[in-house]
Every structure is written in structure tokens, then in C-alpha cells.
Coordinates of C-alpha atoms and ligand atoms in Angstrom, one line a residue:
Chain M
M1 CA 119.6 20.8 65.1
T2 CA 122.0 20.6 62.2
I3 CA 122.3 23.3 59.6
E4 CA 120.3 21.2 57.1
E5 CA 117.5 20.6 59.6
I6 CA 117.2 24.3 60.3
E7 CA 117.1 24.9 56.5
K8 CA 114.4 22.4 56.2
E9 CA 112.4 24.0 58.9
I10 CA 112.6 27.4 57.1
I11 CA 111.6 25.8 53.8
E12 CA 108.5 24.4 55.4
E13 CA 107.8 27.8 57.0
F14 CA 107.9 29.5 53.6
E15 CA 106.0 26.7 51.7
M16 CA 102.8 28.0 53.4
F17 CA 103.0 31.1 51.2
G18 CA 103.1 29.2 47.9
D19 CA 103.5 31.6 45.1
D20 CA 102.2 34.6 47.1
W21 CA 105.4 36.7 47.0
E22 CA 103.7 39.5 48.9
A23 CA 103.0 37.2 51.9
K24 CA 106.5 35.9 51.6
Y25 CA 108.0 39.4 51.8
E26 CA 105.6 40.3 54.6
H27 CA 107.0 37.4 56.5
L28 CA 110.5 38.4 55.8
I29 CA 109.8 41.9 57.0
D30 CA 108.3 40.5 60.2
L31 CA 111.4 38.4 60.7
G32 CA 113.4 41.5 60.3
K33 CA 111.3 43.5 62.7
S34 CA 111.0 40.9 65.4
L35 CA 114.6 40.2 66.1
P36 CA 116.9 42.3 68.2
L37 CA 119.9 40.9 66.5
I38 CA 123.0 42.6 67.8
K39 CA 124.0 44.5 70.9
E40 CA 124.2 48.2 70.3
E41 CA 127.8 48.2 71.5
F42 CA 128.7 45.9 68.6
K43 CA 127.2 48.2 65.9
T44 CA 130.5 49.8 65.4
D45 CA 132.0 50.9 62.1
D46 CA 134.6 48.1 62.1
R47 CA 131.7 45.6 62.2
I48 CA 129.9 47.1 59.2
I49 CA 129.9 45.0 56.1
K50 CA 129.6 47.5 53.3
G51 CA 127.0 46.7 50.7
C52 CA 126.5 49.5 48.3
Q53 CA 123.2 50.6 49.8
S54 CA 122.1 48.9 53.0
R55 CA 124.5 48.4 55.8
V56 CA 125.0 45.1 57.7
W57 CA 126.7 44.7 61.0
L58 CA 128.1 41.3 62.1
N59 CA 129.6 40.1 65.3
S60 CA 131.2 36.6 65.5
E61 CA 132.3 34.9 68.7
L62 CA 133.7 31.5 69.5
K63 CA 132.7 29.7 72.7
E64 CA 133.9 26.2 73.4
G65 CA 134.3 25.3 69.8
I66 CA 130.9 26.8 68.7
V67 CA 130.5 30.0 66.7
Y68 CA 127.9 32.5 67.7
F69 CA 126.8 35.2 65.3
T70 CA 124.8 38.3 66.0
A71 CA 124.0 40.7 63.2
D72 CA 121.8 43.6 62.1
A73 CA 121.0 45.6 59.0
D74 CA 119.5 49.0 58.4
A75 CA 117.1 47.9 55.6
I76 CA 114.3 45.7 56.9
I77 CA 114.2 43.2 54.0
T78 CA 117.9 42.8 54.3
K79 CA 117.5 42.4 58.0
G80 CA 115.0 39.6 57.4
M81 CA 117.5 37.8 55.2
V82 CA 120.2 38.4 57.8
A83 CA 117.9 36.9 60.5
L84 CA 117.5 33.8 58.4
M85 CA 121.3 33.5 57.9
V86 CA 122.0 33.9 61.6
R87 CA 119.3 31.3 62.4
V88 CA 120.9 28.8 60.1
L89 CA 124.5 29.4 60.7
S90 CA 124.8 30.5 64.3
E91 CA 125.7 27.9 67.1
H92 CA 127.5 25.5 64.9
T93 CA 131.1 24.4 64.6
P94 CA 133.4 26.3 62.3
K95 CA 133.6 23.4 59.9
E96 CA 129.8 23.0 59.6
I97 CA 129.5 26.7 58.8
V98 CA 132.3 26.7 56.2
D99 CA 130.7 23.7 54.6
A100 CA 127.1 25.0 54.6
K101 CA 125.6 25.2 51.1
L102 CA 122.7 27.4 52.0
N103 CA 120.5 25.9 49.3
F104 CA 117.4 26.9 51.2
V105 CA 117.6 30.4 49.8
D106 CA 117.0 29.2 46.3
T107 CA 114.2 26.8 47.5
I108 CA 112.2 29.5 49.2
G109 CA 112.5 31.7 46.2
L110 CA 114.7 34.4 47.6
K111 CA 117.7 33.6 45.6
E112 CA 117.7 37.0 44.0
H113 CA 118.9 38.4 47.3
L114 CA 122.1 36.4 47.0
S115 CA 123.0 37.7 43.5
P116 CA 126.4 39.4 43.7
T117 CA 125.0 42.3 41.7
R118 CA 122.5 43.0 44.5
A119 CA 123.5 46.1 46.4
N120 CA 122.5 44.8 49.8
G121 CA 125.7 43.4 51.3
L122 CA 124.2 40.0 52.0
V123 CA 126.6 38.1 49.9
S124 CA 129.5 39.9 51.6
M125 CA 127.9 39.0 55.0
I126 CA 127.8 35.3 54.2
N127 CA 131.4 35.4 53.0
K128 CA 132.3 37.2 56.2
M129 CA 130.5 34.6 58.3
K130 CA 132.4 31.8 56.6
A131 CA 135.7 33.7 56.8
D132 CA 135.2 34.3 60.5
A133 CA 134.3 30.7 61.1
L134 CA 137.4 29.6 59.2
S135 CA 139.6 31.9 61.2
F136 CA 138.3 30.2 64.4
S137 CA 139.0 26.7 63.2
Chain Y
M1 CA 103.1 66.1 19.2
K2 CA 102.7 62.5 18.1
E3 CA 100.2 60.7 20.2
L4 CA 101.8 59.2 23.3
K5 CA 100.7 55.7 22.3
N6 CA 102.5 56.2 19.1
I7 CA 105.6 57.3 21.0
R8 CA 105.6 54.3 23.2
D9 CA 105.4 52.0 20.2
Q10 CA 108.8 53.3 19.2
F11 CA 110.3 51.9 22.4
P12 CA 110.1 48.1 22.0
I13 CA 111.8 47.5 25.4
L14 CA 108.8 49.1 27.2
N15 CA 106.6 46.3 26.0
Q16 CA 107.5 43.6 28.5
K17 CA 106.5 42.1 31.8
I18 CA 108.7 42.3 34.9
N19 CA 107.7 39.9 37.6
G20 CA 104.4 39.4 35.9
Y21 CA 103.6 43.2 35.7
D22 CA 103.9 45.6 32.8
L23 CA 107.3 47.3 33.1
V24 CA 107.0 50.8 34.5
Y25 CA 110.4 52.4 33.7
F26 CA 111.0 55.4 36.1
D27 CA 114.8 55.3 36.0
N28 CA 115.3 57.6 33.1
G29 CA 117.7 59.8 35.1
A30 CA 120.2 56.9 35.1
T31 CA 119.6 56.1 31.4
S32 CA 116.7 56.5 29.0
Q33 CA 115.4 53.9 26.7
K34 CA 116.1 54.1 23.0
P35 CA 113.6 54.5 20.1
L36 CA 113.6 52.3 17.1
S37 CA 115.0 55.2 15.0
V38 CA 118.1 55.3 17.2
I39 CA 118.5 51.5 17.3
E40 CA 118.1 51.2 13.5
S41 CA 120.4 54.1 12.8
I42 CA 123.2 52.2 14.6
S43 CA 122.5 48.8 12.9
D44 CA 122.1 50.5 9.5
Y45 CA 125.5 52.2 10.1
Y46 CA 127.2 48.8 10.7
K47 CA 125.3 47.2 7.9
Q48 CA 125.9 49.8 5.2
S49 CA 128.5 52.5 6.1
N50 CA 131.1 51.2 8.6
A51 CA 134.6 52.3 7.9
N52 CA 137.3 54.3 9.7
I53 CA 136.9 58.0 9.3
H54 CA 139.0 60.9 8.3
R55 CA 141.8 60.8 5.7
G56 CA 140.3 57.8 4.0
V57 CA 140.3 58.0 0.2
H58 CA 137.8 55.2 -0.4
T59 CA 134.1 55.8 -0.7
L60 CA 133.0 54.0 2.5
S61 CA 135.5 55.9 4.6
R62 CA 134.1 59.2 3.1
T63 CA 130.6 58.0 3.9
A64 CA 131.4 57.2 7.5
T65 CA 133.3 60.5 7.9
G66 CA 130.3 62.3 6.4
L67 CA 128.0 60.7 9.0
F68 CA 130.3 61.5 11.9
E69 CA 130.6 65.1 10.8
K70 CA 126.9 65.4 10.1
A71 CA 126.3 64.3 13.7
R72 CA 128.5 67.1 14.9
K73 CA 126.5 69.5 12.8
T74 CA 123.2 68.1 14.1
L75 CA 124.4 68.6 17.7
A76 CA 125.7 72.1 17.0
S77 CA 122.4 73.1 15.5
H78 CA 120.4 71.5 18.3
F79 CA 122.3 73.4 21.0
N80 CA 122.5 76.6 18.8
V81 CA 126.2 76.6 18.4
K82 CA 127.4 78.5 15.4
N83 CA 130.8 76.8 14.8
D84 CA 130.3 73.0 14.9
Q85 CA 133.9 72.6 15.8
Q86 CA 133.0 73.7 19.3
I87 CA 131.2 70.3 19.7
I88 CA 133.7 67.6 20.8
F89 CA 132.6 64.0 20.9
T90 CA 133.7 62.3 24.1
A91 CA 132.7 59.1 25.9
G92 CA 130.1 61.0 28.0
T93 CA 129.7 63.6 30.7
T94 CA 132.3 62.1 33.0
D95 CA 134.8 61.8 30.2
S96 CA 134.1 65.4 29.1
I97 CA 134.7 66.8 32.6
N98 CA 138.0 64.9 32.9
L99 CA 139.1 66.3 29.6
V100 CA 138.4 69.8 30.8
V101 CA 140.1 69.4 34.2
N102 CA 143.2 67.8 32.6
G103 CA 143.4 70.4 30.0
L104 CA 142.9 73.3 32.4
S105 CA 145.4 71.9 34.9
K106 CA 148.2 72.4 32.3
N107 CA 148.2 76.2 32.4
Y108 CA 145.0 77.8 33.5
L109 CA 144.7 76.3 37.0
K110 CA 147.6 77.2 39.2
K111 CA 148.8 75.9 42.6
G112 CA 146.5 77.1 45.3
D113 CA 143.6 78.1 43.0
E114 CA 140.0 77.6 44.0
I115 CA 137.0 75.9 42.2
I116 CA 133.4 76.5 43.2
L117 CA 131.0 73.6 43.1
S118 CA 127.3 73.3 44.2
S119 CA 126.0 71.1 47.1
Y120 CA 124.2 68.9 44.6
E121 CA 127.0 68.0 42.2
H122 CA 127.3 64.4 40.9
H123 CA 130.5 62.6 41.9
S124 CA 131.6 63.0 38.3
N125 CA 131.7 66.7 38.7
I126 CA 133.4 66.6 42.1
L127 CA 136.1 63.9 41.9
P128 CA 138.1 65.2 38.9
W129 CA 138.3 68.6 40.5
Q130 CA 139.1 67.1 43.9
L131 CA 141.9 65.0 42.4
W132 CA 143.4 68.1 40.8
A133 CA 143.0 70.1 44.1
E134 CA 144.7 67.3 46.1
E135 CA 147.7 67.2 43.7
N136 CA 148.0 71.0 43.4
G137 CA 147.1 72.4 46.8
G138 CA 143.9 73.7 45.3
K139 CA 140.6 74.2 47.1
L140 CA 137.0 73.3 46.5
K141 CA 134.3 75.7 47.8
V142 CA 130.6 74.7 47.9
I143 CA 127.5 76.7 47.2
P144 CA 125.1 75.8 50.1
L145 CA 121.4 74.8 49.8
L146 CA 118.3 76.8 50.8
E147 CA 115.5 75.4 52.8
D148 CA 113.7 74.3 49.7
Q149 CA 116.9 72.5 48.5
S150 CA 117.5 74.9 45.7
L151 CA 120.9 76.6 45.7
D152 CA 121.5 79.6 47.8
L153 CA 123.1 81.7 45.1
S154 CA 123.1 84.8 47.3
K155 CA 126.2 83.1 48.9
L156 CA 128.0 82.7 45.6
E157 CA 129.8 86.1 45.6
S158 CA 131.1 85.6 49.1
L159 CA 132.7 82.3 48.0
I160 CA 134.7 84.0 45.3
S161 CA 138.3 85.1 46.0
S162 CA 141.1 86.3 43.8
K163 CA 142.1 82.6 43.5
T164 CA 138.7 81.4 42.2
K165 CA 139.2 80.2 38.6
L166 CA 136.1 78.2 37.8
I167 CA 132.5 77.3 38.8
A168 CA 131.5 73.8 37.9
I169 CA 127.8 73.3 38.3
A170 CA 124.9 71.0 37.4
H171 CA 122.2 72.6 35.2
V172 CA 119.7 70.2 36.8
S173 CA 120.4 68.2 39.9
N174 CA 120.2 64.5 39.1
T175 CA 119.0 63.7 42.6
L176 CA 116.5 66.5 43.2
G177 CA 115.6 67.6 39.7
V178 CA 116.1 71.2 40.8
I179 CA 117.0 73.6 38.0
T180 CA 120.0 75.9 38.6
D181 CA 119.6 79.5 37.8
L182 CA 122.5 79.6 35.3
E183 CA 121.9 83.1 34.2
K184 CA 122.6 84.3 37.7
V185 CA 125.6 82.0 38.1
N186 CA 127.0 83.1 34.8
S187 CA 126.5 86.8 35.3
I188 CA 128.3 86.6 38.6
A189 CA 131.1 84.6 37.0
R190 CA 131.5 87.0 34.1
K191 CA 131.7 89.9 36.4
N192 CA 134.5 88.2 38.3
N193 CA 136.2 86.8 35.2
I194 CA 135.7 83.2 36.2
A195 CA 135.1 80.3 33.8
V196 CA 131.9 78.2 34.1
L197 CA 131.5 74.5 33.4
V198 CA 127.9 73.4 33.2
D199 CA 127.1 69.7 33.8
G200 CA 124.1 69.3 31.5
A201 CA 123.7 65.5 31.9
Q202 CA 120.2 66.0 33.4
S203 CA 119.1 69.2 31.6
A204 CA 119.8 68.2 28.0
P205 CA 117.4 65.3 28.1
H206 CA 114.5 67.4 29.4
M207 CA 114.7 71.0 28.1
A208 CA 115.9 73.2 25.4
V209 CA 119.5 74.3 25.9
D210 CA 120.7 77.3 23.9
L211 CA 124.4 77.4 24.3
T212 CA 124.9 80.7 22.5
K213 CA 122.5 82.3 24.9
L214 CA 123.9 80.6 27.9
N215 CA 127.3 81.8 27.0
V216 CA 129.2 79.6 29.3
D217 CA 132.8 78.2 28.8
F218 CA 132.0 74.5 28.9
F219 CA 128.9 72.4 28.6
V220 CA 128.8 68.6 28.9
C221 CA 126.2 65.9 28.5
S222 CA 125.7 62.2 27.7
A223 CA 123.8 60.7 24.8
H224 CA 122.5 57.7 26.8
K225 CA 120.3 59.9 29.0
M226 CA 118.8 61.6 25.8
Y227 CA 117.4 58.5 24.0
G228 CA 120.8 57.9 22.5
P229 CA 123.4 55.1 22.9
T230 CA 125.8 54.6 25.8
G231 CA 129.5 55.4 25.4
I232 CA 129.1 58.8 23.7
G233 CA 128.6 62.3 24.9
L234 CA 129.7 65.8 24.1
L235 CA 131.9 68.6 25.3
Y236 CA 131.0 72.1 24.1
L237 CA 133.9 74.6 24.2
S238 CA 133.4 78.3 23.9
E239 CA 135.3 79.9 21.0
K240 CA 138.0 81.0 23.4
W241 CA 138.5 77.5 24.8
L242 CA 138.4 75.8 21.4
K243 CA 141.6 77.8 20.8
D244 CA 143.1 77.8 24.3
L245 CA 142.3 74.5 26.0
P246 CA 145.5 72.5 26.0
V247 CA 145.5 68.9 24.6
S248 CA 145.6 66.4 27.5
K249 CA 144.7 63.2 25.7
P250 CA 146.9 63.1 22.6
G251 CA 146.8 60.4 20.0
G252 CA 146.1 59.5 16.4
G253 CA 143.8 61.8 14.4
T254 CA 144.4 64.9 16.5
I255 CA 147.2 66.4 14.5
N256 CA 148.3 68.4 11.5
T257 CA 151.9 67.2 11.4
V258 CA 154.1 65.0 13.6
T259 CA 157.8 64.6 13.9
F260 CA 159.6 62.8 16.7
E261 CA 160.6 66.2 18.0
K262 CA 157.4 68.1 17.8
T263 CA 153.7 67.8 16.9
E264 CA 151.4 70.4 15.5
Y265 CA 147.9 69.7 16.7
A266 CA 144.8 70.4 14.6
E267 CA 143.1 73.6 15.3
N268 CA 139.6 72.2 15.3
A269 CA 137.6 69.7 17.3
L270 CA 139.7 66.8 16.1
R271 CA 142.5 68.0 18.5
F272 CA 140.4 66.6 21.4
E273 CA 139.3 63.4 19.7
P274 CA 142.2 61.0 19.8
G275 CA 142.0 57.5 18.4
T276 CA 139.1 56.0 16.5
P277 CA 136.0 57.7 17.9
H278 CA 132.6 56.1 18.6
I279 CA 131.4 56.6 15.1
A280 CA 128.3 54.4 15.4
G281 CA 127.6 56.2 18.7
S282 CA 127.7 59.6 16.9
V283 CA 125.2 58.3 14.4
G284 CA 122.9 57.1 17.2
F285 CA 123.3 60.3 19.1
S286 CA 122.3 62.3 16.0
A287 CA 119.3 60.1 15.5
A288 CA 118.3 60.7 19.2
I289 CA 118.5 64.4 18.7
D290 CA 116.3 64.1 15.6
F291 CA 113.8 62.0 17.7
M292 CA 113.7 64.7 20.4
N293 CA 113.2 67.4 17.9
A294 CA 110.5 65.5 16.0
V295 CA 108.6 65.2 19.3
G296 CA 109.5 68.7 20.3
I297 CA 111.7 69.7 23.2
Q298 CA 109.1 71.9 24.7
T299 CA 106.6 69.1 24.4
I300 CA 109.0 66.8 26.2
F301 CA 109.5 69.4 29.0
D302 CA 105.8 70.1 29.4
H303 CA 104.8 66.4 29.4
E304 CA 107.4 65.5 32.0
H305 CA 106.6 68.6 34.0
Q306 CA 103.0 67.6 34.2
L307 CA 103.9 64.1 35.3
V308 CA 106.2 65.6 38.1
Q309 CA 103.4 67.9 39.2
Y310 CA 100.8 65.2 39.1
A311 CA 103.0 62.6 40.9
Q312 CA 104.2 65.1 43.5
Q313 CA 100.6 66.1 44.2
K314 CA 99.5 62.5 44.7
M315 CA 102.6 61.7 46.8
S316 CA 102.2 64.6 49.1
E317 CA 98.7 63.2 50.0
I318 CA 100.5 60.2 51.5
P319 CA 101.5 61.1 55.1
E320 CA 104.5 58.8 55.2
V321 CA 106.2 60.3 52.1
I322 CA 108.9 62.9 52.5
I323 CA 109.8 64.7 49.2
Y324 CA 113.2 66.4 48.7
G325 CA 113.7 69.3 46.4
K326 CA 110.5 71.2 46.9
S327 CA 111.4 74.0 44.5
E328 CA 108.8 74.6 41.8
H329 CA 111.6 74.9 39.3
K330 CA 112.2 71.2 38.5
A331 CA 112.8 69.0 35.6
G332 CA 111.7 65.3 35.3
V333 CA 112.8 64.0 38.7
I334 CA 111.3 63.4 42.2
S335 CA 113.4 62.2 45.1
F336 CA 111.6 60.9 48.2
N337 CA 111.7 58.7 51.3
I338 CA 109.2 56.8 53.3
K339 CA 109.4 57.9 57.0
N340 CA 111.4 55.5 59.1
N341 CA 112.1 53.2 56.2
H342 CA 115.2 52.4 54.1
P343 CA 115.1 53.4 50.4
F344 CA 116.4 50.0 49.5
D345 CA 113.3 48.2 50.9
V346 CA 111.0 50.5 49.0
G347 CA 112.9 50.0 45.8
T348 CA 113.1 46.2 46.2
L349 CA 109.3 46.0 46.7
L350 CA 108.5 48.4 43.9
D351 CA 110.6 46.2 41.6
K352 CA 108.5 43.2 42.5
Y353 CA 105.6 45.2 40.9
G354 CA 107.6 45.8 37.8
I355 CA 108.4 49.5 38.7
A356 CA 112.0 50.5 38.0
V357 CA 113.2 53.2 40.4
R358 CA 116.6 54.1 41.7
T359 CA 117.5 54.0 45.3
G360 CA 120.6 55.1 47.2
H361 CA 122.8 58.2 47.1
H362 CA 122.6 58.7 43.3
C363 CA 126.4 59.5 43.2
T364 CA 125.7 62.5 45.3
Q365 CA 127.0 61.5 48.7
P366 CA 127.9 65.1 49.7
L367 CA 124.3 66.1 49.0
M368 CA 123.1 63.2 51.2
Q369 CA 125.4 64.5 54.0
C370 CA 123.9 68.0 53.6
L371 CA 120.4 66.5 53.9
N372 CA 121.5 64.2 56.7
I373 CA 120.1 61.1 55.0
Q374 CA 121.5 57.8 53.8
G375 CA 119.8 57.9 50.4
T376 CA 116.5 58.5 48.6
I377 CA 114.2 56.8 46.2
R378 CA 114.2 58.6 42.9
I379 CA 111.7 58.4 40.1
S380 CA 112.6 60.2 36.9
F381 CA 110.5 60.6 33.8
A382 CA 110.9 60.5 30.0
I383 CA 108.5 61.4 27.1
Y384 CA 107.1 57.8 27.0
N385 CA 105.9 57.8 30.7
T386 CA 102.2 58.2 31.3
K387 CA 99.8 59.4 33.9
E388 CA 98.4 55.8 34.1
E389 CA 101.9 54.6 35.1
V390 CA 102.0 57.3 37.8
D391 CA 98.6 56.1 39.1
F392 CA 99.9 52.5 39.2
F393 CA 103.0 53.6 41.0
I394 CA 101.0 55.5 43.6
E395 CA 98.8 52.5 44.2
K396 CA 101.7 50.2 44.6
L397 CA 103.6 52.7 46.7
K398 CA 100.7 52.8 49.2
K399 CA 100.7 49.0 49.2
V400 CA 104.5 48.9 49.9
I401 CA 104.0 51.4 52.8
T402 CA 101.4 49.1 54.4
M403 CA 103.8 46.2 53.9
L404 CA 106.7 48.0 55.5
C405 CA 105.0 50.0 58.3
Ligands
LIG1 C1 124.3 65.3 36.8 C2 125.1 64.2 36.3 N1 126.4 64.4 36.0 C3 127.2 63.4 35.5 C4 126.7 62.1 35.3 C5 127.6 61.1 34.7 O1 127.2 60.8 33.5 P1 127.9 59.6 32.7 O2 127.9 58.4 33.5 O3 127.1 59.4 31.4 O4 129.3 60.0 32.4 C6 125.4 61.9 35.6 C7 124.8 60.6 35.3 O5 124.5 59.8 36.2 C8 124.6 62.9 36.1 O6 123.3 62.7 36.3

């Protein structure tokens, strides 16, 4: 699937909840809980992306022209968002990743998490994902 | 006391919806909201009295000077300080502490000297001392915590050496709300001839502070946590330090005479207030003090104390809640965590219900290290908070716990 197709899939998944933000957040929390995102050995200090409050770990690998991301976070809502980002961006080419607009975040009503004033490290994570992809290309 | 409803009416900002819910503002430890009297005093100042102060011959300048100096008197009287020149206007707590450190480093603090701090100091009362220590081979020593997260003052004497010059300590911990036994700290300091700086950022908003009775060397606080505007605060100097603290921030307005060779500085507060001060801020600060006194400081303390007791009781009935700072002796603040959950998640979800709390380390990372945690969720009260708000918070906290756990 292309990045846009995965985004569409996520949008449909969240449309079920309509305006019910509680259900939406419960889903996000479930996403955060369900995914073992990163190997313990990769949860090292040099892989931490420092947000002010919650910590995010990211590991990027290139195999045969395709970028593989694994990641984790210590706050569960952040981890849910991280899970979405990994789902959308992992297993694509560096160029596709760098070009990704990630408009789905706005559409599913979680844009607030991408505000740069947010203390969760998510924006830094996306920047790091794109920077890593760029360095592979 | 004015009826609480009446008090809330004076804070227009409280009357709004956040995410569809009535705003519950429990982040007063970070900054309090401002009553109409404060807001209007500032706009009135700009509408009617604005001019630069001191040495102006024209009428407006004299009016503005009068307001600025009246604010100094209001503060002096509020904190029971006899000589109003002992009240210096600064940009706030952090600025005041820096002014003291930079002044003292000129002659009082010598290479290799030692400063004593407490485990629960705010970064603003650590970093300036740490910077001085790094540059001068100085040393910081730390008063440890007891089991109930109040300070273990029985250890204080053992931290003192012949090189100890000053104890810099919070009156109330911004993270835990625990009140420091300043009488004890001060009597030990006096006995050993050590200066004391009290960080009153979190005490001045909640309780009566009598600086004559406290008899410390330095006391600092910020107007914005006391219903006043941002950008202004105070530094209280004892009579001795009003004479002896060297100028470290020179500039216009601080002098008696200047030649290119030599400057004679003013003997009074102006010596420490270079440049055009925050005149409108001083007017707002003064109005905030008037507001607090109109309500009654004891009334404020009692009201907030009741809210703390009530909330703490309700919270301790929730098995997932861990409360920090169990000491009975507390002012206005509760810090807690939800077992196995990150404070950020709890804060994010409470915000969705319109409840403003603070999460994280609260600028007290060394305290977080002592407690071996990443951060906490902190609720902090002001006079306008109500029992109903606490009930709503408890209800939503329970809901958040079921969402997260
Ligand atoms: C105990 C304590 N000290 C110092 C400060 C710093 O105050 P300000 O930011 O107003 O300088 C604060 C405020 O967060 C505080 O709570």
C-alpha cells in the first residue's frame, strides 16, 4: 500500500467514532498498548527523541532501498500516535517518506498532537523520521 | 469574606468553555488569573497616568512616579517591612535571585565557599548558584527529604562548615506544596552566621508573610502568581543588605552622580532598579495586593487549605492514585501520579475535559531524581476555585483512569 492508501485506511478507522473524542482516545490508547514497537536493545539513550515530557525512541534501518522504522514512547497516548506514524511511514522508500504530507492527522482530529508547542516529542519524531530517510537516500 | 461567586465574577477569564466544558483552572502554581481590579488598574495607568518616572518635572511624570512609589509602599506594608526602600522591584523571582547571586559574588562569596539548598528547590533557585559555584570552585550542599517528603532539617547543621555562606530555600515547594519550617532554618543560620534567601514564589500567593518577623536576609516572589501581572516581582533586602549588596546590574536611574571616572550609586532601592522599570506592572502588583487583602490572606489560606484537604481525601480513596508530599503542613498544591501511567497522558485527557493541570518535572528535576520518578501531575488552587470544581475533577480523574488502565 502507498502512504496515502494507509492514511485513508486510518481515516476510515477513525470515522467510526464520529465526534466521540473519548472513543477516539480509547482507540489511540489501545493502539499504544497493543504494539510492541521496538526491540529493548534499541531503547538506548542515543535513540531517544527528547520531547519536554514524554520520551520517544526511534530506530531507522534501510534494507534494499526500503526504510523500516520501529519506535516506542513512555506515554501511552504518545505511543498511540507513534504507532500511527510508524504504520504510515515504515516500509516505504526514502523519497516517499520525505514527501509524505501526513494530512490524515488533521482529518482524524488529532492535529493538536502535532502542534510544535506540544510537549510530547512527536513533531521531533516525524522530523527525525524524515531526516533519517533523507540520509538514506 | 466576599461570597465566592462574587469573587469568581471578578475573574472574567474563568467564564469560558474549553473543549465544550467549563474551564477548571487548577494551574495556579504556574500563574494565577487576574481580577478585574488588576486588569483595570493597568489599563487605567496607560489611559491616564503613563509617563517615565523619577526626575521628571512635569505633572504626569510626577503622577507616574507617585504610583510607582506608592506600589512600593503597598508591598512594604503588606509584608510588614518598615523601610519601603528594602523592597526592590525586579522582573520576578528568577530575576531577583540572579540579582542576589551576582551581587554577592562580588565580595561576599569567595572561591571555595559553600551554599546550602533544599531537595525541592525550583531550577530558578539552583541554576544561578550552580553557575556561580562552577565559576568559583564553590560547592552546593543539599538538605535531604524525610519519608513524608518534608525537609529533614535535623541534617541541616551537619551540612554547615566554616565555608558555608548562605542557605537558599523555598518557603513552599512548588511541586509538593510542603511548607518549610523557616523559623528553624533561620535560627540555625543565625547561630552560624549564615545568610538566608527565601524563595517565596509559592508562599506569598497563599499565606501571610511577615518579613520583619521572619528576619531573613533576602525574600523573593513574583506578582503573576499572586493575582498580579507577569514581568514584575520583588526582592526584599534586610537593612544590612540594602547597604551592603553590591550593584551588579548598573544603568540609568541607579545613581546620585556619574562622571566618566566614577559613579556614586543611590543609597536606596533605586540602586538596584536600572533602566525604566515595569511601572504599569508595579501598579498592577499593588492592585493585586489590595485584592488579596480585601479578600483576606487568612481567608485565602483557609479556603485553599480546605480544598487541598478535601481533594486529597477524595483522591486517597482512589487506589491508583499516589500522592507526593504527605506532610500535613501544605499550601495550595497537590502532586500525584496514577500507578503505571505517565503524567502526560493524564494531563492530556484532563485537558479534554477542560481541566487545566500541570504535568512533568515542574522545574524541579533534582527533586524528581530524589523521588525516582519522571514527573507528576500537579493541581494547585487559588481563591476562586471551588469544591464543585474538585468534585468534577475527581469524577473525570476516575474516568481518565478507566480509559488508561
Ligand atoms: C518556587 C519557585 N521558585 C521560582 C519560580 C520562578 O518564578 P518566575 O518564573 O516568576 O521567575 C517559581 C515559578 O514557577 C517557583 O514556583
